[in-house]
Coordinates of C-alpha atoms and ligand atoms in Angstrom, one line a residue:
Chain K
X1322 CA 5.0 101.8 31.5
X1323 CA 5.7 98.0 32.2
X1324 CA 4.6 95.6 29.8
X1325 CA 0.9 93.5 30.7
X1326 CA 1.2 91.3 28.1
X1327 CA 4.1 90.3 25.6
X1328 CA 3.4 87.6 22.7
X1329 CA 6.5 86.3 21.2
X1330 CA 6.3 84.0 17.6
X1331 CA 3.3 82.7 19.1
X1332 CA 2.5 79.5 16.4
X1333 CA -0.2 77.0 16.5
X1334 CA -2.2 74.5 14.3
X1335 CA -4.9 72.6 14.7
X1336 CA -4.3 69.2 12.8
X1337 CA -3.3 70.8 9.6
X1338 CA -4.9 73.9 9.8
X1339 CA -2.4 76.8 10.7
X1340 CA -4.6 78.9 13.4
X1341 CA -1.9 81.5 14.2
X1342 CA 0.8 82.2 12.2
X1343 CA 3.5 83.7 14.2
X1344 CA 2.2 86.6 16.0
X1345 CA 4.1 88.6 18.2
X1346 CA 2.3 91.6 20.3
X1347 CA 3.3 93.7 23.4
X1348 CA 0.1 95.3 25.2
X1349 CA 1.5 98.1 28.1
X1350 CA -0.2 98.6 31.3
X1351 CA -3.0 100.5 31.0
X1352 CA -4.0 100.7 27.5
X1353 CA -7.4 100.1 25.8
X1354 CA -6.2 97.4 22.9
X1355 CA -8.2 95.8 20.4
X1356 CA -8.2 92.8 18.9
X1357 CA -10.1 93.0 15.2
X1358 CA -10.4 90.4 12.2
X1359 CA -12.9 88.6 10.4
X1360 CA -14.6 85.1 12.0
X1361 CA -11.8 82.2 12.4
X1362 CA -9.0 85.0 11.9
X1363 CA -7.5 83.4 15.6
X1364 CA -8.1 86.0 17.9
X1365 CA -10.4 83.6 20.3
X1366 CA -7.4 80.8 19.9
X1367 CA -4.9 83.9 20.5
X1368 CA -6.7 84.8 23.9
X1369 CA -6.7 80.9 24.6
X1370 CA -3.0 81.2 24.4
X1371 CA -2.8 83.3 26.5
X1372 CA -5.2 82.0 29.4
X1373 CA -3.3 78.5 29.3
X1374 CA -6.1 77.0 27.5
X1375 CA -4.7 76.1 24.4
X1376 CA -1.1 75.6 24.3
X1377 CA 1.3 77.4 21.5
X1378 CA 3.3 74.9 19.3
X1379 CA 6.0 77.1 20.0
X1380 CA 6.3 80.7 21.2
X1381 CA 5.8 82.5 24.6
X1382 CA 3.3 84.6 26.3
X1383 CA 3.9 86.2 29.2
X1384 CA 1.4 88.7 31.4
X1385 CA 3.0 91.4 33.7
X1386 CA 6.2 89.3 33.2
X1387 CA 5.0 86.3 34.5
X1388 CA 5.0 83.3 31.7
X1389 CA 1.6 81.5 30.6
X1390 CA 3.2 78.3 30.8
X1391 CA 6.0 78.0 33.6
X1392 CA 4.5 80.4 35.5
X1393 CA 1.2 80.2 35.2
X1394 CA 0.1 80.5 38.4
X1395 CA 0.8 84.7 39.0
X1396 CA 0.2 84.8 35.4
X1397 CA -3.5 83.6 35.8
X1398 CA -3.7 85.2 39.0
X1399 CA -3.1 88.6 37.0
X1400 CA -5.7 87.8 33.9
X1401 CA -9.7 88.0 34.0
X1402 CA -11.1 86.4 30.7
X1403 CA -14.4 87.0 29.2
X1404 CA -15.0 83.7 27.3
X1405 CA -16.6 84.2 24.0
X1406 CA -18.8 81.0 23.9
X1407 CA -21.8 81.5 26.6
X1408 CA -21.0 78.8 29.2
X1409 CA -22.7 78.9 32.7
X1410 CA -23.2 75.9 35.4
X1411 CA -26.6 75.5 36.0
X1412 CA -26.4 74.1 39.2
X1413 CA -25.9 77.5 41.2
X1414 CA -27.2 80.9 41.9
X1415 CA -25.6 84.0 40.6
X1416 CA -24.0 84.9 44.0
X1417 CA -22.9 81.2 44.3
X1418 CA -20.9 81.1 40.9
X1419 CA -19.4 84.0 41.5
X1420 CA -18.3 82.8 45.3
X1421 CA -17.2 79.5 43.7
X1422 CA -15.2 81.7 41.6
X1423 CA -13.4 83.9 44.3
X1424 CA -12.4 80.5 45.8
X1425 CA -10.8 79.2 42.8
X1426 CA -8.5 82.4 43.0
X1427 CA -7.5 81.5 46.3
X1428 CA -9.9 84.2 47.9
X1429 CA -12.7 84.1 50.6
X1430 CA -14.9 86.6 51.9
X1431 CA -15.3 88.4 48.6
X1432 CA -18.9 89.4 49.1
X1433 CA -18.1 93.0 48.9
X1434 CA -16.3 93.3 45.7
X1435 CA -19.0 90.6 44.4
X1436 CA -21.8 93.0 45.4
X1437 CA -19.8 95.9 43.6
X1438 CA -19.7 94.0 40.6
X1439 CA -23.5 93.0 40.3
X1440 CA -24.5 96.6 40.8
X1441 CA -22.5 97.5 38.1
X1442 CA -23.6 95.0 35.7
X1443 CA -27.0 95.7 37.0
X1444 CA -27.2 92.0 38.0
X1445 CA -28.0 93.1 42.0
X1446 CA -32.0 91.6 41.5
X1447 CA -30.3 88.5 40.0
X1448 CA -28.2 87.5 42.6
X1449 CA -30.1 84.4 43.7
X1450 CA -31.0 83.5 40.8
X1451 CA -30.2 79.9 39.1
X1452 CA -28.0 80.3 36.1
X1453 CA -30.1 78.4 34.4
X1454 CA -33.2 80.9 34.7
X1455 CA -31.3 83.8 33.2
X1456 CA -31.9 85.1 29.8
X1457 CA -29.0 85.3 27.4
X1458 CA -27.9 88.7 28.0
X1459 CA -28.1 88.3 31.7
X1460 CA -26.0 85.1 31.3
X1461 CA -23.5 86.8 29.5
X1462 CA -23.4 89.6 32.3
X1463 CA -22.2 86.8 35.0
X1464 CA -19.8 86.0 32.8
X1465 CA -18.0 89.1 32.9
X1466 CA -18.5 89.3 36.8
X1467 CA -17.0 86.4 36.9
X1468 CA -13.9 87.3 34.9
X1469 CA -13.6 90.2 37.5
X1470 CA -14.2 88.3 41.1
X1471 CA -9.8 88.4 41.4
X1472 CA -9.7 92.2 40.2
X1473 CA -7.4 91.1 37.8
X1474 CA -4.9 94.0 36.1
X1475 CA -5.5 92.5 32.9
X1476 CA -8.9 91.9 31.4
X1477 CA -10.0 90.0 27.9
X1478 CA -13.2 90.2 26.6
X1479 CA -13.6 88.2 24.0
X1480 CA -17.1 89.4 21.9
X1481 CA -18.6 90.9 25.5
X1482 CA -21.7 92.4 24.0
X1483 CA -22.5 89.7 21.1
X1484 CA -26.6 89.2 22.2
X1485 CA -26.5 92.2 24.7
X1486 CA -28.9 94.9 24.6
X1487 CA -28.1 98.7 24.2
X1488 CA -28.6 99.6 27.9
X1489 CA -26.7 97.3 29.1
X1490 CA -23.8 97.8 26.0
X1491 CA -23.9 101.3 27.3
X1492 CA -23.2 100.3 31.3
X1493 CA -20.9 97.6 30.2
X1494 CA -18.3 100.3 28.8
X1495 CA -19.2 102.5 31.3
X1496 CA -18.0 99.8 33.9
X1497 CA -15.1 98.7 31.8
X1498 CA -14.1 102.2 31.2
X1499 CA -14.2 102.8 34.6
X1500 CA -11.9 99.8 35.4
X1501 CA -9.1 101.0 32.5
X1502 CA -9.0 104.6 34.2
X1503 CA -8.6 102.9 37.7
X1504 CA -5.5 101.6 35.7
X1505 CA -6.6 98.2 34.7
X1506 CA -5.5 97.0 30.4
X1507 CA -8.2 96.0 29.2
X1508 CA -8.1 93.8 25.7
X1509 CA -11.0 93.5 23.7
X1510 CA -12.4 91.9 20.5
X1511 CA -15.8 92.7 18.7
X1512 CA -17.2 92.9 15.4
X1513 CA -18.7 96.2 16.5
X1514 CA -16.1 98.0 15.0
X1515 CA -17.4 101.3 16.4
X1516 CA -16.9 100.2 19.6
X1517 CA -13.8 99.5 18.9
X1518 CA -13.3 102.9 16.9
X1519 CA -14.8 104.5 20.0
X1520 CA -12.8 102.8 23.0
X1521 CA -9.5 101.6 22.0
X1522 CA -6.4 103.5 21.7
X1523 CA -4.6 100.8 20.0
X1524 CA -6.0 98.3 17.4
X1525 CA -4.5 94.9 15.8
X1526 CA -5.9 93.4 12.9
X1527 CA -5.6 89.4 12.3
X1528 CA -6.0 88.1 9.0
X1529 CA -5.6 84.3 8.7
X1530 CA -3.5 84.2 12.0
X1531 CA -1.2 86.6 11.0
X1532 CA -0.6 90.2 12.2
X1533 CA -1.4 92.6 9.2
X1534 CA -1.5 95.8 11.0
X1535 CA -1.0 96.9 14.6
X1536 CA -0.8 101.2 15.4
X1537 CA -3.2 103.5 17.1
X1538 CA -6.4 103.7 16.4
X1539 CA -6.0 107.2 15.0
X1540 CA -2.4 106.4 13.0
X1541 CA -4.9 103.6 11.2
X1542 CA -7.4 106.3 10.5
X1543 CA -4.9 108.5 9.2
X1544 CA -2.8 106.0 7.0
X1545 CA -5.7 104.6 5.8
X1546 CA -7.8 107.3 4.7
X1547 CA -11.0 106.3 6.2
X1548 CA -13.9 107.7 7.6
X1549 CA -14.5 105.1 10.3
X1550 CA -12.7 101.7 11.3
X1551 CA -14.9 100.0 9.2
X1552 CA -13.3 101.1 6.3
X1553 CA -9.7 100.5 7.0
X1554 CA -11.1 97.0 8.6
X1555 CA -12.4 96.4 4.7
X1556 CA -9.6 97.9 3.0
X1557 CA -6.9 95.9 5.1
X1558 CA -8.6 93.0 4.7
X1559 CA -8.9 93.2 0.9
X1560 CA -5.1 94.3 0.7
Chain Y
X1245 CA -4.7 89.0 50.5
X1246 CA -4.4 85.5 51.8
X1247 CA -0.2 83.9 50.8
X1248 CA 0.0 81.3 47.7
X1249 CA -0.3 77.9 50.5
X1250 CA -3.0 79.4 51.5
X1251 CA -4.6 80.6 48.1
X1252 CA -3.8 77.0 46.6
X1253 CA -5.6 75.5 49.7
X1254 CA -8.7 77.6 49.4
X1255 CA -8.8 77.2 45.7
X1256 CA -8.9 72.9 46.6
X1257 CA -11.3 73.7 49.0
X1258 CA -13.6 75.6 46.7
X1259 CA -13.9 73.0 44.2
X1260 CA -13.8 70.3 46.4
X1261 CA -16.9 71.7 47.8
X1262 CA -18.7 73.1 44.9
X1263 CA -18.3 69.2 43.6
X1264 CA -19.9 67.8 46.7
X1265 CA -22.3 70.2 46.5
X1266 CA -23.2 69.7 42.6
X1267 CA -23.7 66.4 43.8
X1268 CA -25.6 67.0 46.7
X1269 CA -28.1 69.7 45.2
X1270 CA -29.6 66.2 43.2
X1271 CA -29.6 63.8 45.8
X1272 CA -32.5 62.0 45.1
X1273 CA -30.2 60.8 41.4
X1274 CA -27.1 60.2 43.1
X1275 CA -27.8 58.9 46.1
X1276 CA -31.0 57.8 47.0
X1277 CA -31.6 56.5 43.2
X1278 CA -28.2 54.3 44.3
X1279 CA -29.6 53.1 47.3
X1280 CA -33.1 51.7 46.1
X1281 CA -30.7 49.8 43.5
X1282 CA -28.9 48.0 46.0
X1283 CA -32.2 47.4 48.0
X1284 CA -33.6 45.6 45.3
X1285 CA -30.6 43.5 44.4
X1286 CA -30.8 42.2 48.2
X1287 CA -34.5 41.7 48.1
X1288 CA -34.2 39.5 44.7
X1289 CA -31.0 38.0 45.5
X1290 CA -31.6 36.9 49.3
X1291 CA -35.5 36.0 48.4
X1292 CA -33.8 33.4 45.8
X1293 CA -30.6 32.3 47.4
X1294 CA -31.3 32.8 51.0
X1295 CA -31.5 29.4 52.9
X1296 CA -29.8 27.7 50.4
X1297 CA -26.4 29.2 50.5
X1298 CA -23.9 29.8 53.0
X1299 CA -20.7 31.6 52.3
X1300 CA -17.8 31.2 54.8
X1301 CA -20.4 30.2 56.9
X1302 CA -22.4 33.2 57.1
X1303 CA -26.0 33.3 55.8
X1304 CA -26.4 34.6 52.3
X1305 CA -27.7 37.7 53.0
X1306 CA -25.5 38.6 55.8
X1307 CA -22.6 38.0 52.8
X1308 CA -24.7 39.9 50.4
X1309 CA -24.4 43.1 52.1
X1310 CA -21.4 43.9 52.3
X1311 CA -20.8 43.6 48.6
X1312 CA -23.7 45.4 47.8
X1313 CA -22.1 48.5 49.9
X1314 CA -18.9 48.0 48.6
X1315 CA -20.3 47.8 44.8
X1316 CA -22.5 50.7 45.1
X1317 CA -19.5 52.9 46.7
X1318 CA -17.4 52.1 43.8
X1319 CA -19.4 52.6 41.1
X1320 CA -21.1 55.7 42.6
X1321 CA -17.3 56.9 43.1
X1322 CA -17.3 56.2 39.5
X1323 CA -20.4 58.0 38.3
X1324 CA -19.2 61.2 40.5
X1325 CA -15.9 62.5 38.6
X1326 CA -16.8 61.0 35.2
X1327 CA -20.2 62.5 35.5
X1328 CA -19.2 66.0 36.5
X1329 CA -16.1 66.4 34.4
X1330 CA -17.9 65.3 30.8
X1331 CA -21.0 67.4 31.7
X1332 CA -18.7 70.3 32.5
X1333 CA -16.6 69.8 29.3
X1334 CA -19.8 69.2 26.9
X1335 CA -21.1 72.6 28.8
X1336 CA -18.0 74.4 28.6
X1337 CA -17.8 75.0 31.9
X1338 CA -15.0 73.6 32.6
X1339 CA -13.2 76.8 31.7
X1340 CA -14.0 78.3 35.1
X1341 CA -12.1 75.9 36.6
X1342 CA -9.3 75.8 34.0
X1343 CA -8.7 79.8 34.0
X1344 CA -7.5 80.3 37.6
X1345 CA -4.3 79.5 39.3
X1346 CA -5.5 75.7 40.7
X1347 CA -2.6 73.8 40.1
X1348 CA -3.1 70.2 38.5
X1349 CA -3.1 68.0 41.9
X1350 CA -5.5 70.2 43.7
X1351 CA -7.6 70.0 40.6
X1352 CA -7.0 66.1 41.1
X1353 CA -7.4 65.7 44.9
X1354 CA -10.5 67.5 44.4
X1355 CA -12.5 65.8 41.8
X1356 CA -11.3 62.5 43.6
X1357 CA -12.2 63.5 47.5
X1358 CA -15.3 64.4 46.5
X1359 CA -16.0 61.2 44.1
X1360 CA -15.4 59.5 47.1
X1361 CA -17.4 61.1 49.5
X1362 CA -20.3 60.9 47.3
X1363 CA -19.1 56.5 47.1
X1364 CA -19.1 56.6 51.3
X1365 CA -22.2 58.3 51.4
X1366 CA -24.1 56.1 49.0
X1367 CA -22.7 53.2 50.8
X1368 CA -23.5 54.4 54.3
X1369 CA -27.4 54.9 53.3
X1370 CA -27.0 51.4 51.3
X1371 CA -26.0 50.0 54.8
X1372 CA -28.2 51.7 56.9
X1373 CA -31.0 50.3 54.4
X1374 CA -29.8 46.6 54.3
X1375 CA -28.7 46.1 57.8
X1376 CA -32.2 45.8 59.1
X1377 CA -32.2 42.3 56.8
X1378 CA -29.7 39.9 58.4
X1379 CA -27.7 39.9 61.6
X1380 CA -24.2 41.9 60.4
X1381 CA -21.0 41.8 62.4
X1382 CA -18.6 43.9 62.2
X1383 CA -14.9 42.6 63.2
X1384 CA -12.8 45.1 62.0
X1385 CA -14.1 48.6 61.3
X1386 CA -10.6 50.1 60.2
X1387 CA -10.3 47.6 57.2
X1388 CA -14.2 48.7 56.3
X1389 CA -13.1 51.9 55.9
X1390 CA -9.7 51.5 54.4
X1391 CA -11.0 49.7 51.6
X1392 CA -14.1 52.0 50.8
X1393 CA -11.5 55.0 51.0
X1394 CA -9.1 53.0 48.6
X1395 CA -11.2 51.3 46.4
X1396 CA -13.5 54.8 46.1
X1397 CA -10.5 56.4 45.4
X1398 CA -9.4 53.9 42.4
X1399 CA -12.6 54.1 40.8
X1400 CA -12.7 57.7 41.1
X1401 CA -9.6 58.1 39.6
X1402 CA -10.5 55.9 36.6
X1403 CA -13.4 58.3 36.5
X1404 CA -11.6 61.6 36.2
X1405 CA -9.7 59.6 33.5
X1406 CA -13.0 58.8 31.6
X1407 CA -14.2 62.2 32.1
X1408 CA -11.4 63.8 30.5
X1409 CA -10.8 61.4 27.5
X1410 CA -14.9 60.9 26.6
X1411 CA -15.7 63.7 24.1
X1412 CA -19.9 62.4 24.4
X1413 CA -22.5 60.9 27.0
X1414 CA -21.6 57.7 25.4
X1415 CA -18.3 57.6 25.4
X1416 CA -18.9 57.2 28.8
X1417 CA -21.3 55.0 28.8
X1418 CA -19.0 52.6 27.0
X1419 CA -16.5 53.0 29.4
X1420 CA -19.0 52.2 32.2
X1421 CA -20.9 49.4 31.1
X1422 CA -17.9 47.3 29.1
X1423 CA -15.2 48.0 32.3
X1424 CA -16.5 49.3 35.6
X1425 CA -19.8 47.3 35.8
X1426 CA -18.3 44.0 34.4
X1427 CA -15.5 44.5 36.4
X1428 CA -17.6 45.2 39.6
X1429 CA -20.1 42.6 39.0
X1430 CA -17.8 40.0 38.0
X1431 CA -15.8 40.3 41.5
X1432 CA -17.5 38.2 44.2
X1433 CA -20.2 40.8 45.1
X1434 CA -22.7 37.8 44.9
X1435 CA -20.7 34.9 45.6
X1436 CA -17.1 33.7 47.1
X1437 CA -15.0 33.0 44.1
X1438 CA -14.4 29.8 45.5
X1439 CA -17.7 29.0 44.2
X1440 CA -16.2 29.3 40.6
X1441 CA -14.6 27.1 38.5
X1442 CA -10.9 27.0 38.7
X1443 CA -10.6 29.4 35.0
X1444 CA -12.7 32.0 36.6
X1445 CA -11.0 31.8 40.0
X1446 CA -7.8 32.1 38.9
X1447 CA -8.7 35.0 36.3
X1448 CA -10.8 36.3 39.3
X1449 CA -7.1 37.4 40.9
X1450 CA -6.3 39.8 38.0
X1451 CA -9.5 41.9 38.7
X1452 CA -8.3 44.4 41.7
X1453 CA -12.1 44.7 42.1
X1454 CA -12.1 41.5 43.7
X1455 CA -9.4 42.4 46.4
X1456 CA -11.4 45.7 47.1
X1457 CA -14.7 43.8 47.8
X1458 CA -12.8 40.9 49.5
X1459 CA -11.0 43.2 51.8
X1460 CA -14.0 45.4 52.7
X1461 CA -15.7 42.1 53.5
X1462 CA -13.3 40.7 55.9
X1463 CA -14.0 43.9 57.5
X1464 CA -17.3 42.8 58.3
X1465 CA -16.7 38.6 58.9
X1466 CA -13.1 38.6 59.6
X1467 CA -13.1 35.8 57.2
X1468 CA -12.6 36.4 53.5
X1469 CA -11.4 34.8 50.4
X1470 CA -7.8 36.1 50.5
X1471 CA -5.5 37.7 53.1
X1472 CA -6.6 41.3 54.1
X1473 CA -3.5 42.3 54.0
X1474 CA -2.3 41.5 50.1
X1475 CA -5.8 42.8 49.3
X1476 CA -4.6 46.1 51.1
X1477 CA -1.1 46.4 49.2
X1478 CA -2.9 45.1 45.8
X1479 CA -5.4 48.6 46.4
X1480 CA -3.3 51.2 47.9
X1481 CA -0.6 49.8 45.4
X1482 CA -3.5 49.7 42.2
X1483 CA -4.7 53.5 43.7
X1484 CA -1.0 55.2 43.6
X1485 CA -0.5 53.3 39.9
X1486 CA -3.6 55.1 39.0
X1487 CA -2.8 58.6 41.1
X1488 CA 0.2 59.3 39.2
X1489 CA -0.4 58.0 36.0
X1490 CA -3.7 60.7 36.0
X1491 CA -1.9 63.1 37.7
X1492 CA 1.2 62.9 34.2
X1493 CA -2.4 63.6 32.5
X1494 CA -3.8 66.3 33.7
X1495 CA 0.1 67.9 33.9
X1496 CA 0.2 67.8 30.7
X1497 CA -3.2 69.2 30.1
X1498 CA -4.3 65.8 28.2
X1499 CA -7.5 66.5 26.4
X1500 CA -8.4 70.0 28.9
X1501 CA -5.1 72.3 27.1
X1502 CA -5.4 72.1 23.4
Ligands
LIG1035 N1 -10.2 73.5 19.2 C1 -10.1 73.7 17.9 N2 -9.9 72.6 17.0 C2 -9.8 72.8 15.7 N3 -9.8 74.0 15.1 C3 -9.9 75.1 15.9 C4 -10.1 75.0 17.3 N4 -10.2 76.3 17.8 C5 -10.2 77.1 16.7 N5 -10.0 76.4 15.6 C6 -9.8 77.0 14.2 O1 -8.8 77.9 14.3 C7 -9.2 79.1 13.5 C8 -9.2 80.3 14.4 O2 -10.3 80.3 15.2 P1 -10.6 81.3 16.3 O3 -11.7 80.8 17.2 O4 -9.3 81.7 17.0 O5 -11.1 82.6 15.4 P2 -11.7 84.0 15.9 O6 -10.8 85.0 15.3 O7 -11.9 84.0 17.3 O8 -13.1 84.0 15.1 P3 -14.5 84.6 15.6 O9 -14.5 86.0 15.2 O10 -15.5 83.8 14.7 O11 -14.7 84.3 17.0 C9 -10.5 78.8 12.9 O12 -10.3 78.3 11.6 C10 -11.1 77.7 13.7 O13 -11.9 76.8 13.0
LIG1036 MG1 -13.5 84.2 18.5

């Protein structure tokens, strides 16, 4: 199995606040992985990193081999993020932002995969809708469509189902599931931690930007002595 | 699966278009609001002036229009990048556009094309409005257009800049009202600045404004306050001053990469 995404002594502050610590990860093709720790622990500015948004004081990402940095076209080209923060442009239909967003990937004609990815998300009677008359949960929807309009191999989802209702939770990992058996890594963070306990085969915790655990999901289970995730979540923490 | 020229292109085009469109979906703001502005500058201006002034020995209003055009393509050039980038960064937005593979001049060309598209198409309507009120010549139709395309592209430039460095709505505002509309006002829109005092003629020649409205006039009268052609190298040379230095920016990620 080759490597989707390596993270090497990855360091940054903001101002004087130290938002990650030196963390160093490698995430193979095809896995499940989860990204876990309290609120401010850096996981949104770790996924930042790695999307070319935020840029490490020092360290280096990479995703299937290709650098964030000085090669960040094909890395980009291989990445679909789920943004945490619900951001839409109100100026456009469904079908439109997700066009808009085939073309910034270079691609046209991408109305068959788009249509795919609506019926999925159960979005298909939303389609030419305006953004702006969607309600939260639908927004947030679009948001992973639009992460997916490049099939990327790698895909972040950053807190998909914060403000998403238990139907669509349910299709959501059905979908996503779906995706990681077609052979597609998927990275995830919640604070659903039996989702997590559910769906990933391999967990990291972040505490403070730093790496304070990083195994299977049932190793961390076993070493932990806990009945659910949740409890090693609160026991790591507290240690 | 199209090749990377080709994705690169397509990627331009996309944004390119989607910012003419975002534009175009609220015409009656950016361009027809525009238009009735100018239109009333005319009517006040040429009802008080007309008669009484001649400028290079055209009739006011004849002079007028020109400027008018050239002032509403600038600062509509303006409004169009600086508008769209801090809405899209105060939305958060802009991450769509800052999580694929565009590359930072294609990012560039296409904030700028289409700021200047929206300038030319404000200033066509502004002309097709005003013509109807004084006979308007028109000597030299490639210097109209190399000017608009240059001076649009300046000002639309300095507008992706103020985009990306205002963190609020009045940030921007500042930026507007204390630079572009002093400097656009203050550059013989409504008067030859040989009417002025020697001071403000001579500081007149420091404000590349001036050459831009000066040029595109000549266009029109094939007379004009300098030579066309050092108003032409002081734009095109003021535009690729302005083109790189925003293009080291947004390499670096200034203000967009944290
Ligand atoms: N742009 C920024 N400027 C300044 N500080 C920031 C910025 N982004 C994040 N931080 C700080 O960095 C730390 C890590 O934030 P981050 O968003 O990565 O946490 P997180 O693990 O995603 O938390 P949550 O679970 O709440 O989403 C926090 O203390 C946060 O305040
Ligand atoms: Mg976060």
């Amino acid at each position: 199995m080759a490597v989707a995404v390596s993270i090497v002594d990855v360091v940054k502050h903001f101002g004087a606040l130290r938002a990650l610590a030196g963390v160093s990860l490698a995430i193979e093709e095809g896995e499940f992985f989860g990204l876990l720790g309290p609120n401010g622990a850096g996981k949104t500015t770790l996924i930042s990193c790695l999307a070319g948004l935020v840029r490490p004081d020092s360290g280096t990402l990479s995703v299937l081999g290709h650098d964030v940095v000085t090669d960040y076209r094909e890395a980009r080209r291989r990445l679909g993020i789920v943004p945490q923060e619900l951001v839409f442009d109100p100026f456009f239909t469904v079908r439109e932002t997700l066009r808009i967003q085939s073309g910034y990937f270079g691609l046209r004609r991408n109305d068959d995969w788009i249509d795919e990815i609506l019926a999925n998300l159960d979005l298909t009677d939303k389609a030419d809708t305006n953004m702006r008359r969607l309600s939260g949960g639908m927004k947030r929807r679009v948001l992973v469509a639009q992460a997916l309009v490049h099939k990327p191999p790698v895909i972040v989802l950053d807190e998909p189902t914060a403000g998403v209702d238990v139907e669509l939770r349910q299709g959501l990992w059905h979908f996503v599931r779906r995706l990681n058996g077609e052979g597609h890594t998927i990275i995830l963070t919640t604070h659903y931690l039996e989702e997590a306990e559910a769906l990933c085969g391999r967990i990291a915790l972040l505490k403070q930007g730093k790496l304070v655990a990083l195994d299977t999901t049932a190793n961390l289970m076993a070493r932990h002595a806990g009945d659910s995730l949740e409890d090693v979540f609160v026991r790591v923490m507290r240690g | 699966m199209a090749r990377a020229p080709a994705r690169q292109l397509i990627g331009f085009w996309t944004l390119f278009s989607k910012e003419v469109l975002r534009f175009w979906k609220v015409g009656f703001q950016t361009i027809a609001a525009p238009v009735l502005t100018a239109l009333l500058y005319l009517l006040i201006f040429s009802h008080v002036l007309e008669g009484r002034v001649q400028v290079h020995g055209v009739v006011y209003t004849a002079f007028l229009i020109p400027g008018l055009v050239m002032m509403q393509v600038l600062q509509n050039a303006f409004a169009n990048s600086s508008s769209s980038l801090i809405q899209s960064k105060v939305t958060g937005s802009i991450v769509f556009v800052l999580l694929p593979p565009i590359s930072h001049t294609a990012f560039f060309l296409a904030y700028v094309l289409a700021a200047v598209v929206r300038g030319l198409a404000v200033g066509v309507c502004v002309l097709a409005v005003t013509a109807w009120f004084a006979p308007l010549r028109v000597e030299a139709p490639g210097w109209i257009l190399a000017f608009a395309l240059f001076g649009g592209g300046i000002l639309a430039t300095l507008g992706v800049i103020a985009g990306i460095w205002a963190e609020k709505f009045d940030q921007l505002a500042a930026f507007q009202n204390f630079l572009v509309m002093p400097l656009t006002m203050l550059s013989g829109v409504f008067y030859s600045i040989h009417s002025l005092p020697p001071f403000w003629q001579g500081l007149s020649h420091y404000n590349p404004v001036f050459y831009m409205i000066d040029g595109f006039r000549y266009g029109f009268f094939g007379v004009s306050d300098v030579s066309p052609l050092v108003s032409l190298a002081v734009v095109v040379g003021c535009f690729a001053a302005v083109s790189l230095f925003t293009l080291g920016l947004l390499k670096r990620g200034w203000k967009l990469r944290h």
